[in-house]
Structures are given as structure tokens and as C-alpha cells.
Amino acid sequence: MILVYAIVTFFVLLIGGPILLGVARLLGIYTIVRERRCHVYMLFGQVIGTIDEPGLCFLWPRLGWRALLIAGFGKCHVIDLRLDQEYLRSAPVNSEEGAPMGIGIWYEMYISDPVAYLFKNSDPRGSLAANVSNSTVRCLSNLPLARMLIDRHSMSKTVRDEVTPKSHEWGYKLGSIYIRKVHFRDPEMIRQIESKVVNRLRQVTAAIKQDGINQVSIITSTAERQAAVEFGKAAAVRPAIVGKAMAEISADPEIASALFELLETQRIVESGANLTLIQGQSTANDLMTGLLASIPGNESAAAPAKPPVKR
């Protein structure tokens, strides 16, 4: 029996709980507000209350008896209060020099006044974007081109100061505004600037290359000059060194004779002349015989004389 009661109680709570909570919401007893959301309650065309505190909220202490009529005769607007962002591309402006420029501006915003957001402007988000774009064109036109290209922080602050008061009237509050991109809108001007940049880069590259060649030339000429000086010093010192060595060699006649004989032999070998090696002879007659034998085709002279045959 207890088990039957438990099962019946479970199904009653399972089915009856949601039904009971739904009836409570229809009667306007309570509501649940999510994080960064705002509930705006309207009855008979009038705003009777707003709730922006997240969590479980009881409506009767806040709205009174009118909470009973919200479900049947009123309306609840749920407004998203989370931070949002927008990026506007290529807002057309002209520089002080007359160059057609485009500016891309990024900004973030959130709803600060839900009632004003609902009723003071039919399209507050579009109006805010138009206001930012118009303020960008109005505040940043006729600025010097150099400032427009580099000074983005002050330009962002100028646009923000211009847009913030008006946007707050529509229930929006601006956060950060940042100019992300500044570019040329005329293709012909872009090509001319690219051509100038390319030519300038070529000039700089050529100047760097020529400077390198000049540096190498200076280093090479300096090295050659120093080498020539050192060779000159060596040429001036060489006779003294050779003379001193020759004096030391000449002090010993045997060494001097061997040295000069060796030098003479080396010069003869290096000259490439034909050499005739003659066996050592004791007399002038033998010397002539040896010389005649060295002549090609005169082998008979080289043959030793045969002793006469005795008969």
C-alpha cells in the first residue's frame, strides 16, 4: 500500500509540479530573469516595471495587483543587455590634401536604458551605426593625410565623444571605439603610390649596393696598400739579410765552395740545356776522344782501339 502511495505521489509531482508552476507564472506570482537580461512589463500601453536582477523574482511585491493582468492583458519584453560589437567598413572621408580615403571603424555597445531602447527609436541599432558613420565622416574629414594614417587613437576618441551623448538617448551606451583601417579608395592613386614605393625601394636598394661596393673597394685598396708597404720593407731588408748570410757562409771556404757548386749545378739543371757526361780522363787526348764519342753517329770513335793482331 505504501508503494502505491509513493508511485501516485511521484506521478502527481511529476505532472502536477510543472502545471502548478505554469499557473503561478500565468498569475504573475514569479518570474526567472537570466544573467544580463532585463524584463520590461507593460500593461495597457504603459510600462509598469522593469526587472534586471538575475534570479528568481516575485512580481506581486514589485508590480502589485497589476501582476495578475500581465499574462492576459499585458506584455513582457525580454531585453538582452550583453555587450555587442559592430564593424563599419570604408566610411568615405577626404584628407586635407584631397585624397579620397576610407575608414573602417569598430565599436562595442550595450543597452543601458531598456525603456528608451524600446520606445525612443524604432531601430536604435541602425541609428547608432548611422550616427557613428556620420560622426566619423564629419570629425575625420579634412585631416592631414599623415595624421590620418598614424594618429588613430585621437581620432577614435574624437568619434567616441561625438557619438556617446546621442547614443545614450536611444538607450545605448558605447564602449570602446577603435579605427582599425585607413585606406585609399581611388585605385589609380593606389597604383601611383605603389609605383612610388617600388621606385623608392629600388633607389634605396641601389644605394645600399653601391655603398657596399665602395666599402669593399676601400677595404681592398687598404689591404693592397698595406701589402705593398710590407713588400717594400721586405725588398729593402732582403740585401742586408742575404749579405749577412753570405758573409757567414764565406767564413768557411769549404762550405762556400760546396754552396756555389750546388748553385751552379742547380742553374745548369734549370736551364734545360743538353748535358754531356764525360767519364773522368787523365789526358787531353782522352778528353778529345770522349767529346768525339758524345757526338751522335760517331760510335766508331767511342770504340776503344783494338790492339794490333800479331801474325
PDB file of C-alpha atoms in Angstrom:
ATOM      1  CA  MET A   1       0.000   0.000   0.000  1.00  0.00           C
ATOM      2  CA  ILE A   2       2.862   2.379   0.818  1.00  0.00           C
ATOM      3  CA  LEU A   3       4.433   1.611  -2.554  1.00  0.00           C
ATOM      4  CA  VAL A   4       1.179   2.544  -4.309  1.00  0.00           C
ATOM      5  CA  TYR A   5       1.061   5.849  -2.407  1.00  0.00           C
ATOM      6  CA  ALA A   6       4.670   6.565  -3.359  1.00  0.00           C
ATOM      7  CA  ILE A   7       4.044   5.873  -7.047  1.00  0.00           C
ATOM      8  CA  VAL A   8       0.928   8.034  -7.067  1.00  0.00           C
ATOM      9  CA  THR A   9       2.788  10.858  -5.296  1.00  0.00           C
ATOM     10  CA  PHE A  10       5.648  10.641  -7.792  1.00  0.00           C
ATOM     11  CA  PHE A  11       3.375  10.962 -10.802  1.00  0.00           C
ATOM     12  CA  VAL A  12       1.346  13.708  -9.155  1.00  0.00           C
ATOM     13  CA  LEU A  13       4.509  15.725  -8.519  1.00  0.00           C
ATOM     14  CA  LEU A  14       5.947  14.860 -11.932  1.00  0.00           C
ATOM     15  CA  ILE A  15       2.885  16.100 -13.757  1.00  0.00           C
ATOM     16  CA  GLY A  16       1.394  18.468 -11.271  1.00  0.00           C
ATOM     17  CA  GLY A  17       4.619  20.360 -10.444  1.00  0.00           C
ATOM     18  CA  PRO A  18       5.097  21.906 -13.912  1.00  0.00           C
ATOM     19  CA  ILE A  19       1.395  22.600 -14.148  1.00  0.00           C
ATOM     20  CA  LEU A  20       1.447  24.354 -10.802  1.00  0.00           C
ATOM     21  CA  LEU A  21       4.483  26.456 -11.757  1.00  0.00           C
ATOM     22  CA  GLY A  22       2.874  27.364 -15.090  1.00  0.00           C
ATOM     23  CA  VAL A  23      -0.271  28.515 -13.304  1.00  0.00           C
ATOM     24  CA  ALA A  24       1.871  30.574 -10.932  1.00  0.00           C
ATOM     25  CA  ARG A  25       3.578  32.286 -13.869  1.00  0.00           C
ATOM     26  CA  LEU A  26       0.212  32.944 -15.510  1.00  0.00           C
ATOM     27  CA  LEU A  27      -0.962  34.583 -12.311  1.00  0.00           C
ATOM     28  CA  GLY A  28       2.183  36.674 -12.263  1.00  0.00           C
ATOM     29  CA  ILE A  29       3.447  35.286  -8.985  1.00  0.00           C
ATOM     30  CA  TYR A  30       7.074  34.871 -10.011  1.00  0.00           C
ATOM     31  CA  THR A  31       9.491  35.012 -12.950  1.00  0.00           C
ATOM     32  CA  ILE A  32      13.068  33.951 -13.630  1.00  0.00           C
ATOM     33  CA  VAL A  33      15.483  36.556 -15.010  1.00  0.00           C
ATOM     34  CA  ARG A  34      18.603  35.265 -16.749  1.00  0.00           C
ATOM     35  CA  GLU A  35      22.038  36.804 -16.472  1.00  0.00           C
ATOM     36  CA  ARG A  36      22.447  40.097 -18.386  1.00  0.00           C
ATOM     37  CA  ARG A  37      18.734  40.186 -19.277  1.00  0.00           C
ATOM     38  CA  CYS A  38      16.060  42.717 -18.399  1.00  0.00           C
ATOM     39  CA  HIS A  39      12.283  42.180 -18.257  1.00  0.00           C
ATOM     40  CA  VAL A  40      10.144  45.172 -19.143  1.00  0.00           C
ATOM     41  CA  TYR A  41       6.452  44.738 -18.159  1.00  0.00           C
ATOM     42  CA  MET A  42       3.761  46.690 -19.987  1.00  0.00           C
ATOM     43  CA  LEU A  43       0.050  46.924 -19.220  1.00  0.00           C
ATOM     44  CA  PHE A  44      -2.442  48.866 -21.288  1.00  0.00           C
ATOM     45  CA  GLY A  45       0.381  50.603 -23.198  1.00  0.00           C
ATOM     46  CA  GLN A  46       2.285  51.728 -20.129  1.00  0.00           C
ATOM     47  CA  VAL A  47       5.470  50.467 -18.557  1.00  0.00           C
ATOM     48  CA  ILE A  48       4.624  49.256 -15.094  1.00  0.00           C
ATOM     49  CA  GLY A  49       8.010  47.867 -14.089  1.00  0.00           C
ATOM     50  CA  THR A  50      11.445  46.610 -15.096  1.00  0.00           C
ATOM     51  CA  ILE A  51      13.490  43.835 -13.545  1.00  0.00           C
ATOM     52  CA  ASP A  52      17.203  43.456 -14.403  1.00  0.00           C
ATOM     53  CA  GLU A  53      18.376  41.478 -11.376  1.00  0.00           C
ATOM     54  CA  PRO A  54      19.184  37.864 -12.368  1.00  0.00           C
ATOM     55  CA  GLY A  55      17.489  35.045 -10.483  1.00  0.00           C
ATOM     56  CA  LEU A  56      14.017  34.222  -9.096  1.00  0.00           C
ATOM     57  CA  CYS A  57      11.870  37.327  -8.657  1.00  0.00           C
ATOM     58  CA  PHE A  58       8.347  37.601  -7.202  1.00  0.00           C
ATOM     59  CA  LEU A  59       6.237  40.051  -9.152  1.00  0.00           C
ATOM     60  CA  TRP A  60       3.498  40.873  -6.682  1.00  0.00           C
ATOM     61  CA  PRO A  61       5.771  42.854  -4.333  1.00  0.00           C
ATOM     62  CA  ARG A  62       7.101  44.781  -7.340  1.00  0.00           C
ATOM     63  CA  LEU A  63       4.047  45.228  -9.568  1.00  0.00           C
ATOM     64  CA  GLY A  64       1.182  44.817  -7.095  1.00  0.00           C
ATOM     65  CA  TRP A  65      -2.223  43.650  -8.323  1.00  0.00           C
ATOM     66  CA  ARG A  66      -1.237  44.506 -11.919  1.00  0.00           C
ATOM     67  CA  ALA A  67       0.939  41.412 -11.986  1.00  0.00           C
ATOM     68  CA  LEU A  68      -2.238  39.304 -12.241  1.00  0.00           C
ATOM     69  CA  LEU A  69      -3.139  41.010 -15.544  1.00  0.00           C
ATOM     70  CA  ILE A  70       0.235  40.781 -17.251  1.00  0.00           C
ATOM     71  CA  ALA A  71      -0.361  37.322 -18.752  1.00  0.00           C
ATOM     72  CA  GLY A  72      -3.770  38.243 -20.180  1.00  0.00           C
ATOM     73  CA  PHE A  73      -3.667  41.954 -20.960  1.00  0.00           C
ATOM     74  CA  GLY A  74      -0.018  42.976 -20.770  1.00  0.00           C
ATOM     75  CA  LYS A  75       3.296  42.066 -22.298  1.00  0.00           C
ATOM     76  CA  CYS A  76       6.780  41.271 -21.082  1.00  0.00           C
ATOM     77  CA  HIS A  77       9.750  42.365 -23.229  1.00  0.00           C
ATOM     78  CA  VAL A  78      12.995  40.483 -22.582  1.00  0.00           C
ATOM     79  CA  ILE A  79      15.929  42.785 -23.440  1.00  0.00           C
ATOM     80  CA  ASP A  80      19.454  41.458 -23.954  1.00  0.00           C
ATOM     81  CA  LEU A  81      21.938  43.616 -22.013  1.00  0.00           C
ATOM     82  CA  ARG A  82      25.090  41.743 -23.091  1.00  0.00           C
ATOM     83  CA  LEU A  83      27.979  43.582 -24.723  1.00  0.00           C
ATOM     84  CA  ASP A  84      27.717  43.680 -28.504  1.00  0.00           C
ATOM     85  CA  GLN A  85      30.028  44.942 -31.222  1.00  0.00           C
ATOM     86  CA  GLU A  86      29.830  46.273 -34.758  1.00  0.00           C
ATOM     87  CA  TYR A  87      32.316  46.992 -37.556  1.00  0.00           C
ATOM     88  CA  LEU A  88      31.633  49.649 -40.197  1.00  0.00           C
ATOM     89  CA  ARG A  89      33.728  49.296 -43.341  1.00  0.00           C
ATOM     90  CA  SER A  90      35.154  52.053 -45.528  1.00  0.00           C
ATOM     91  CA  ALA A  91      33.430  55.210 -44.306  1.00  0.00           C
ATOM     92  CA  PRO A  92      34.261  57.751 -47.067  1.00  0.00           C
ATOM     93  CA  VAL A  93      36.302  60.784 -45.980  1.00  0.00           C
ATOM     94  CA  ASN A  94      38.707  63.155 -47.713  1.00  0.00           C
ATOM     95  CA  SER A  95      42.087  64.156 -46.395  1.00  0.00           C
ATOM     96  CA  GLU A  96      43.279  67.742 -46.207  1.00  0.00           C
ATOM     97  CA  GLU A  97      45.239  67.150 -49.413  1.00  0.00           C
ATOM     98  CA  GLY A  98      42.091  65.946 -51.192  1.00  0.00           C
ATOM     99  CA  ALA A  99      42.883  62.217 -51.205  1.00  0.00           C
ATOM    100  CA  PRO A 100      39.732  60.033 -51.068  1.00  0.00           C
ATOM    101  CA  MET A 101      40.157  57.822 -48.033  1.00  0.00           C
ATOM    102  CA  GLY A 102      38.107  55.053 -46.458  1.00  0.00           C
ATOM    103  CA  ILE A 103      37.961  54.393 -42.715  1.00  0.00           C
ATOM    104  CA  GLY A 104      36.928  51.142 -41.056  1.00  0.00           C
ATOM    105  CA  ILE A 105      35.709  51.726 -37.510  1.00  0.00           C
ATOM    106  CA  TRP A 106      34.924  49.133 -34.854  1.00  0.00           C
ATOM    107  CA  TYR A 107      32.860  49.848 -31.756  1.00  0.00           C
ATOM    108  CA  GLU A 108      31.177  47.983 -28.942  1.00  0.00           C
ATOM    109  CA  MET A 109      27.938  48.901 -27.182  1.00  0.00           C
ATOM    110  CA  TYR A 110      25.358  47.620 -24.750  1.00  0.00           C
ATOM    111  CA  ILE A 111      21.812  48.592 -23.796  1.00  0.00           C
ATOM    112  CA  SER A 112      21.925  50.895 -20.786  1.00  0.00           C
ATOM    113  CA  ASP A 113      18.258  52.015 -20.728  1.00  0.00           C
ATOM    114  CA  PRO A 114      15.838  49.238 -21.798  1.00  0.00           C
ATOM    115  CA  VAL A 115      12.775  51.530 -21.831  1.00  0.00           C
ATOM    116  CA  ALA A 116      14.465  54.104 -24.063  1.00  0.00           C
ATOM    117  CA  TYR A 117      15.750  51.274 -26.249  1.00  0.00           C
ATOM    118  CA  LEU A 118      12.194  50.031 -26.771  1.00  0.00           C
ATOM    119  CA  PHE A 119      10.281  53.251 -27.286  1.00  0.00           C
ATOM    120  CA  LYS A 120      12.549  56.173 -28.292  1.00  0.00           C
ATOM    121  CA  ASN A 121      13.759  54.759 -31.573  1.00  0.00           C
ATOM    122  CA  SER A 122      12.262  52.178 -33.900  1.00  0.00           C
ATOM    123  CA  ASP A 123      15.728  50.960 -34.999  1.00  0.00           C
ATOM    124  CA  PRO A 124      18.229  52.001 -32.329  1.00  0.00           C
ATOM    125  CA  ARG A 125      20.981  49.695 -33.594  1.00  0.00           C
ATOM    126  CA  GLY A 126      20.743  51.009 -37.171  1.00  0.00           C
ATOM    127  CA  SER A 127      20.515  54.586 -35.914  1.00  0.00           C
ATOM    128  CA  LEU A 128      23.607  54.082 -33.778  1.00  0.00           C
ATOM    129  CA  ALA A 129      25.522  52.712 -36.775  1.00  0.00           C
ATOM    130  CA  ALA A 130      24.427  55.664 -38.903  1.00  0.00           C
ATOM    131  CA  ASN A 131      25.388  58.065 -36.115  1.00  0.00           C
ATOM    132  CA  VAL A 132      28.855  56.515 -35.812  1.00  0.00           C
ATOM    133  CA  SER A 133      29.375  56.607 -39.574  1.00  0.00           C
ATOM    134  CA  ASN A 134      28.210  60.238 -39.882  1.00  0.00           C
ATOM    135  CA  SER A 135      30.323  61.328 -36.912  1.00  0.00           C
ATOM    136  CA  THR A 136      33.337  59.595 -38.419  1.00  0.00           C
ATOM    137  CA  VAL A 137      32.893  61.405 -41.725  1.00  0.00           C
ATOM    138  CA  ARG A 138      32.190  64.738 -40.031  1.00  0.00           C
ATOM    139  CA  CYS A 139      35.036  64.593 -37.489  1.00  0.00           C
ATOM    140  CA  LEU A 140      37.762  62.996 -39.569  1.00  0.00           C
ATOM    141  CA  SER A 141      37.335  64.767 -42.906  1.00  0.00           C
ATOM    142  CA  ASN A 142      39.955  67.345 -43.920  1.00  0.00           C
ATOM    143  CA  LEU A 143      42.580  65.964 -41.569  1.00  0.00           C
ATOM    144  CA  PRO A 144      46.183  65.859 -42.807  1.00  0.00           C
ATOM    145  CA  LEU A 145      46.913  62.593 -44.555  1.00  0.00           C
ATOM    146  CA  ALA A 146      49.930  61.827 -42.353  1.00  0.00           C
ATOM    147  CA  ARG A 147      47.884  62.279 -39.175  1.00  0.00           C
ATOM    148  CA  MET A 148      45.043  60.215 -40.606  1.00  0.00           C
ATOM    149  CA  LEU A 149      47.408  57.311 -41.247  1.00  0.00           C
ATOM    150  CA  ILE A 150      49.181  57.241 -37.879  1.00  0.00           C
ATOM    151  CA  ASP A 151      47.133  59.074 -35.229  1.00  0.00           C
ATOM    152  CA  ARG A 152      44.234  56.636 -34.796  1.00  0.00           C
ATOM    153  CA  HIS A 153      43.912  56.885 -31.038  1.00  0.00           C
ATOM    154  CA  SER A 154      42.958  60.557 -31.017  1.00  0.00           C
ATOM    155  CA  MET A 155      40.600  60.015 -33.981  1.00  0.00           C
ATOM    156  CA  SER A 156      38.863  57.194 -32.116  1.00  0.00           C
ATOM    157  CA  LYS A 157      38.458  59.416 -29.052  1.00  0.00           C
ATOM    158  CA  THR A 158      37.027  62.222 -31.192  1.00  0.00           C
ATOM    159  CA  VAL A 159      34.379  59.939 -32.700  1.00  0.00           C
ATOM    160  CA  ARG A 160      33.503  58.473 -29.311  1.00  0.00           C
ATOM    161  CA  ASP A 161      32.996  61.897 -27.735  1.00  0.00           C
ATOM    162  CA  GLU A 162      30.796  62.875 -30.649  1.00  0.00           C
ATOM    163  CA  VAL A 163      28.579  59.769 -30.634  1.00  0.00           C
ATOM    164  CA  THR A 164      28.195  58.971 -26.922  1.00  0.00           C
ATOM    165  CA  PRO A 165      25.613  61.660 -25.874  1.00  0.00           C
ATOM    166  CA  LYS A 166      23.239  60.911 -28.744  1.00  0.00           C
ATOM    167  CA  SER A 167      23.512  57.137 -28.406  1.00  0.00           C
ATOM    168  CA  HIS A 168      22.643  57.339 -24.707  1.00  0.00           C
ATOM    169  CA  GLU A 169      19.330  58.987 -25.609  1.00  0.00           C
ATOM    170  CA  TRP A 170      18.413  55.856 -27.565  1.00  0.00           C
ATOM    171  CA  GLY A 171      19.217  53.556 -24.679  1.00  0.00           C
ATOM    172  CA  TYR A 172      22.620  52.519 -25.929  1.00  0.00           C
ATOM    173  CA  LYS A 173      25.929  53.164 -24.242  1.00  0.00           C
ATOM    174  CA  LEU A 174      29.122  52.998 -26.231  1.00  0.00           C
ATOM    175  CA  GLY A 175      32.150  51.121 -25.006  1.00  0.00           C
ATOM    176  CA  SER A 176      35.406  51.197 -26.918  1.00  0.00           C
ATOM    177  CA  ILE A 177      35.690  52.725 -30.373  1.00  0.00           C
ATOM    178  CA  TYR A 178      38.722  51.976 -32.486  1.00  0.00           C
ATOM    179  CA  ILE A 179      39.641  52.935 -36.032  1.00  0.00           C
ATOM    180  CA  ARG A 180      41.048  49.716 -37.393  1.00  0.00           C
ATOM    181  CA  LYS A 181      41.762  50.553 -41.005  1.00  0.00           C
ATOM    182  CA  VAL A 182      42.533  53.654 -43.086  1.00  0.00           C
ATOM    183  CA  HIS A 183      42.900  53.029 -46.811  1.00  0.00           C
ATOM    184  CA  PHE A 184      42.807  54.787 -50.168  1.00  0.00           C
ATOM    185  CA  ARG A 185      39.604  54.473 -52.162  1.00  0.00           C
ATOM    186  CA  ASP A 186      40.959  55.555 -55.584  1.00  0.00           C
ATOM    187  CA  PRO A 187      42.547  52.574 -57.451  1.00  0.00           C
ATOM    188  CA  GLU A 188      44.630  54.879 -59.666  1.00  0.00           C
ATOM    189  CA  MET A 189      46.049  56.609 -56.605  1.00  0.00           C
ATOM    190  CA  ILE A 190      46.850  53.224 -55.082  1.00  0.00           C
ATOM    191  CA  ARG A 191      48.771  52.247 -58.222  1.00  0.00           C
ATOM    192  CA  GLN A 192      50.673  55.544 -58.227  1.00  0.00           C
ATOM    193  CA  ILE A 193      51.619  55.132 -54.583  1.00  0.00           C
ATOM    194  CA  GLU A 194      52.721  51.556 -55.219  1.00  0.00           C
ATOM    195  CA  SER A 195      54.830  52.744 -58.164  1.00  0.00           C
ATOM    196  CA  LYS A 196      56.463  55.438 -56.000  1.00  0.00           C
ATOM    197  CA  VAL A 197      57.121  52.970 -53.213  1.00  0.00           C
ATOM    198  CA  VAL A 198      58.658  50.471 -55.651  1.00  0.00           C
ATOM    199  CA  ASN A 199      60.876  53.152 -57.203  1.00  0.00           C
ATOM    200  CA  ARG A 200      61.938  54.354 -53.782  1.00  0.00           C
ATOM    201  CA  LEU A 201      62.782  50.811 -52.726  1.00  0.00           C
ATOM    202  CA  ARG A 202      64.841  50.365 -55.876  1.00  0.00           C
ATOM    203  CA  GLN A 203      66.730  53.582 -55.157  1.00  0.00           C
ATOM    204  CA  VAL A 204      67.385  52.525 -51.590  1.00  0.00           C
ATOM    205  CA  THR A 205      68.498  49.066 -52.725  1.00  0.00           C
ATOM    206  CA  ALA A 206      70.832  50.562 -55.322  1.00  0.00           C
ATOM    207  CA  ALA A 207      72.257  52.984 -52.740  1.00  0.00           C
ATOM    208  CA  ILE A 208      72.860  50.138 -50.287  1.00  0.00           C
ATOM    209  CA  LYS A 209      74.515  48.049 -53.011  1.00  0.00           C
ATOM    210  CA  GLN A 210      76.750  50.948 -54.116  1.00  0.00           C
ATOM    211  CA  ASP A 211      77.714  51.666 -50.516  1.00  0.00           C
ATOM    212  CA  GLY A 212      78.694  48.010 -50.100  1.00  0.00           C
ATOM    213  CA  ILE A 213      80.814  48.139 -53.258  1.00  0.00           C
ATOM    214  CA  ASN A 214      82.522  51.309 -52.015  1.00  0.00           C
ATOM    215  CA  GLN A 215      83.236  49.716 -48.659  1.00  0.00           C
ATOM    216  CA  VAL A 216      84.720  46.638 -50.366  1.00  0.00           C
ATOM    217  CA  SER A 217      86.839  48.859 -52.611  1.00  0.00           C
ATOM    218  CA  ILE A 218      88.140  50.788 -49.616  1.00  0.00           C
ATOM    219  CA  ILE A 219      88.992  47.570 -47.798  1.00  0.00           C
ATOM    220  CA  THR A 220      90.666  46.088 -50.895  1.00  0.00           C
ATOM    221  CA  SER A 221      92.736  49.216 -51.651  1.00  0.00           C
ATOM    222  CA  THR A 222      93.746  49.474 -47.999  1.00  0.00           C
ATOM    223  CA  ALA A 223      94.849  45.854 -47.977  1.00  0.00           C
ATOM    224  CA  GLU A 224      96.781  46.296 -51.236  1.00  0.00           C
ATOM    225  CA  ARG A 225      98.445  49.424 -49.907  1.00  0.00           C
ATOM    226  CA  GLN A 226      99.466  47.705 -46.698  1.00  0.00           C
ATOM    227  CA  ALA A 227     100.747  44.685 -48.690  1.00  0.00           C
ATOM    228  CA  ALA A 228     102.774  46.966 -50.971  1.00  0.00           C
ATOM    229  CA  VAL A 229     104.313  48.679 -47.954  1.00  0.00           C
ATOM    230  CA  GLU A 230     105.225  45.333 -46.422  1.00  0.00           C
ATOM    231  CA  PHE A 231     106.704  44.069 -49.716  1.00  0.00           C
ATOM    232  CA  GLY A 232     108.750  47.287 -49.988  1.00  0.00           C
ATOM    233  CA  LYS A 233     110.062  46.801 -46.486  1.00  0.00           C
ATOM    234  CA  ALA A 234     110.946  43.185 -47.291  1.00  0.00           C
ATOM    235  CA  ALA A 235     112.736  44.228 -50.505  1.00  0.00           C
ATOM    236  CA  ALA A 236     114.751  46.829 -48.565  1.00  0.00           C
ATOM    237  CA  VAL A 237     115.725  44.375 -45.854  1.00  0.00           C
ATOM    238  CA  ARG A 238     116.489  41.435 -48.175  1.00  0.00           C
ATOM    239  CA  PRO A 239     120.016  42.586 -49.348  1.00  0.00           C
ATOM    240  CA  ALA A 240     121.129  43.022 -45.765  1.00  0.00           C
ATOM    241  CA  ILE A 241     119.836  39.576 -44.807  1.00  0.00           C
ATOM    242  CA  VAL A 242     121.384  37.925 -47.872  1.00  0.00           C
ATOM    243  CA  GLY A 243     124.683  39.774 -47.378  1.00  0.00           C
ATOM    244  CA  LYS A 244     124.834  38.701 -43.770  1.00  0.00           C
ATOM    245  CA  ALA A 245     124.150  35.070 -44.729  1.00  0.00           C
ATOM    246  CA  MET A 246     126.767  35.183 -47.490  1.00  0.00           C
ATOM    247  CA  ALA A 247     129.342  36.616 -45.073  1.00  0.00           C
ATOM    248  CA  GLU A 248     128.671  33.783 -42.656  1.00  0.00           C
ATOM    249  CA  ILE A 249     128.980  31.218 -45.476  1.00  0.00           C
ATOM    250  CA  SER A 250     132.167  32.791 -46.847  1.00  0.00           C
ATOM    251  CA  ALA A 251     133.811  32.473 -43.470  1.00  0.00           C
ATOM    252  CA  ASP A 252     134.191  28.733 -44.139  1.00  0.00           C
ATOM    253  CA  PRO A 253     135.795  28.158 -47.644  1.00  0.00           C
ATOM    254  CA  GLU A 254     134.699  24.533 -47.838  1.00  0.00           C
ATOM    255  CA  ILE A 255     131.050  25.396 -47.218  1.00  0.00           C
ATOM    256  CA  ALA A 256     131.256  28.316 -49.632  1.00  0.00           C
ATOM    257  CA  SER A 257     132.712  26.092 -52.362  1.00  0.00           C
ATOM    258  CA  ALA A 258     130.046  23.446 -51.849  1.00  0.00           C
ATOM    259  CA  LEU A 259     127.315  26.066 -51.891  1.00  0.00           C
ATOM    260  CA  PHE A 260     128.450  27.699 -55.117  1.00  0.00           C
ATOM    261  CA  GLU A 261     128.945  24.325 -56.755  1.00  0.00           C
ATOM    262  CA  LEU A 262     125.447  23.352 -55.735  1.00  0.00           C
ATOM    263  CA  LEU A 263     124.029  26.653 -57.042  1.00  0.00           C
ATOM    264  CA  GLU A 264     125.898  26.221 -60.329  1.00  0.00           C
ATOM    265  CA  THR A 265     124.529  22.690 -60.738  1.00  0.00           C
ATOM    266  CA  GLN A 266     121.007  23.889 -59.960  1.00  0.00           C
ATOM    267  CA  ARG A 267     121.247  26.665 -62.564  1.00  0.00           C
ATOM    268  CA  ILE A 268     122.529  24.227 -65.183  1.00  0.00           C
ATOM    269  CA  VAL A 269     119.673  21.813 -64.467  1.00  0.00           C
ATOM    270  CA  GLU A 270     117.061  24.554 -64.563  1.00  0.00           C
ATOM    271  CA  SER A 271     118.389  25.996 -67.864  1.00  0.00           C
ATOM    272  CA  GLY A 272     117.144  22.961 -69.880  1.00  0.00           C
ATOM    273  CA  ALA A 273     120.368  22.676 -71.941  1.00  0.00           C
ATOM    274  CA  ASN A 274     121.668  19.331 -73.198  1.00  0.00           C
ATOM    275  CA  LEU A 275     124.299  17.823 -70.915  1.00  0.00           C
ATOM    276  CA  THR A 276     127.122  15.568 -71.885  1.00  0.00           C
ATOM    277  CA  LEU A 277     128.536  13.441 -69.126  1.00  0.00           C
ATOM    278  CA  ILE A 278     132.193  12.528 -69.775  1.00  0.00           C
ATOM    279  CA  GLN A 279     133.977   9.901 -67.889  1.00  0.00           C
ATOM    280  CA  GLY A 280     136.876  11.207 -65.943  1.00  0.00           C
ATOM    281  CA  GLN A 281     140.015  11.468 -68.210  1.00  0.00           C
ATOM    282  CA  SER A 282     143.569  11.938 -67.289  1.00  0.00           C
ATOM    283  CA  THR A 283     144.946  13.466 -70.524  1.00  0.00           C
ATOM    284  CA  ALA A 284     143.863  15.934 -73.198  1.00  0.00           C
ATOM    285  CA  ASN A 285     143.822  13.155 -75.792  1.00  0.00           C
ATOM    286  CA  ASP A 286     141.391  11.149 -73.776  1.00  0.00           C
ATOM    287  CA  LEU A 287     139.264  14.269 -73.350  1.00  0.00           C
ATOM    288  CA  MET A 288     139.027  14.743 -77.129  1.00  0.00           C
ATOM    289  CA  THR A 289     138.142  11.071 -77.599  1.00  0.00           C
ATOM    290  CA  GLY A 290     135.355  11.388 -75.100  1.00  0.00           C
ATOM    291  CA  LEU A 291     133.981  14.507 -76.787  1.00  0.00           C
ATOM    292  CA  LEU A 292     134.027  12.839 -80.220  1.00  0.00           C
ATOM    293  CA  ALA A 293     132.272   9.807 -78.784  1.00  0.00           C
ATOM    294  CA  SER A 294     129.495  12.001 -77.445  1.00  0.00           C
ATOM    295  CA  ILE A 295     128.618  13.163 -80.997  1.00  0.00           C
ATOM    296  CA  PRO A 296     125.618  11.174 -82.294  1.00  0.00           C
ATOM    297  CA  GLY A 297     126.508   8.779 -85.212  1.00  0.00           C
ATOM    298  CA  ASN A 298     130.231   8.686 -84.359  1.00  0.00           C
ATOM    299  CA  GLU A 299     130.220   5.481 -82.349  1.00  0.00           C
ATOM    300  CA  SER A 300     133.456   4.282 -84.005  1.00  0.00           C
ATOM    301  CA  ALA A 301     135.361   6.975 -82.239  1.00  0.00           C
ATOM    302  CA  ALA A 302     133.991   5.825 -78.948  1.00  0.00           C
ATOM    303  CA  ALA A 303     135.102   2.202 -79.510  1.00  0.00           C
ATOM    304  CA  PRO A 304     138.420   1.505 -77.899  1.00  0.00           C
ATOM    305  CA  ALA A 305     141.291   0.864 -80.277  1.00  0.00           C
ATOM    306  CA  LYS A 306     141.824  -2.763 -80.863  1.00  0.00           C
ATOM    307  CA  PRO A 307     145.273  -3.978 -80.200  1.00  0.00           C
ATOM    308  CA  PRO A 308     147.166  -4.910 -83.374  1.00  0.00           C
ATOM    309  CA  VAL A 309     146.934  -8.540 -84.328  1.00  0.00           C
ATOM    310  CA  LYS A 310     150.214 -10.267 -84.303  1.00  0.00           C
ATOM    311  CA  ARG A 311     150.816 -12.795 -87.029  1.00  0.00           C
TER     312      ARG A 311
END
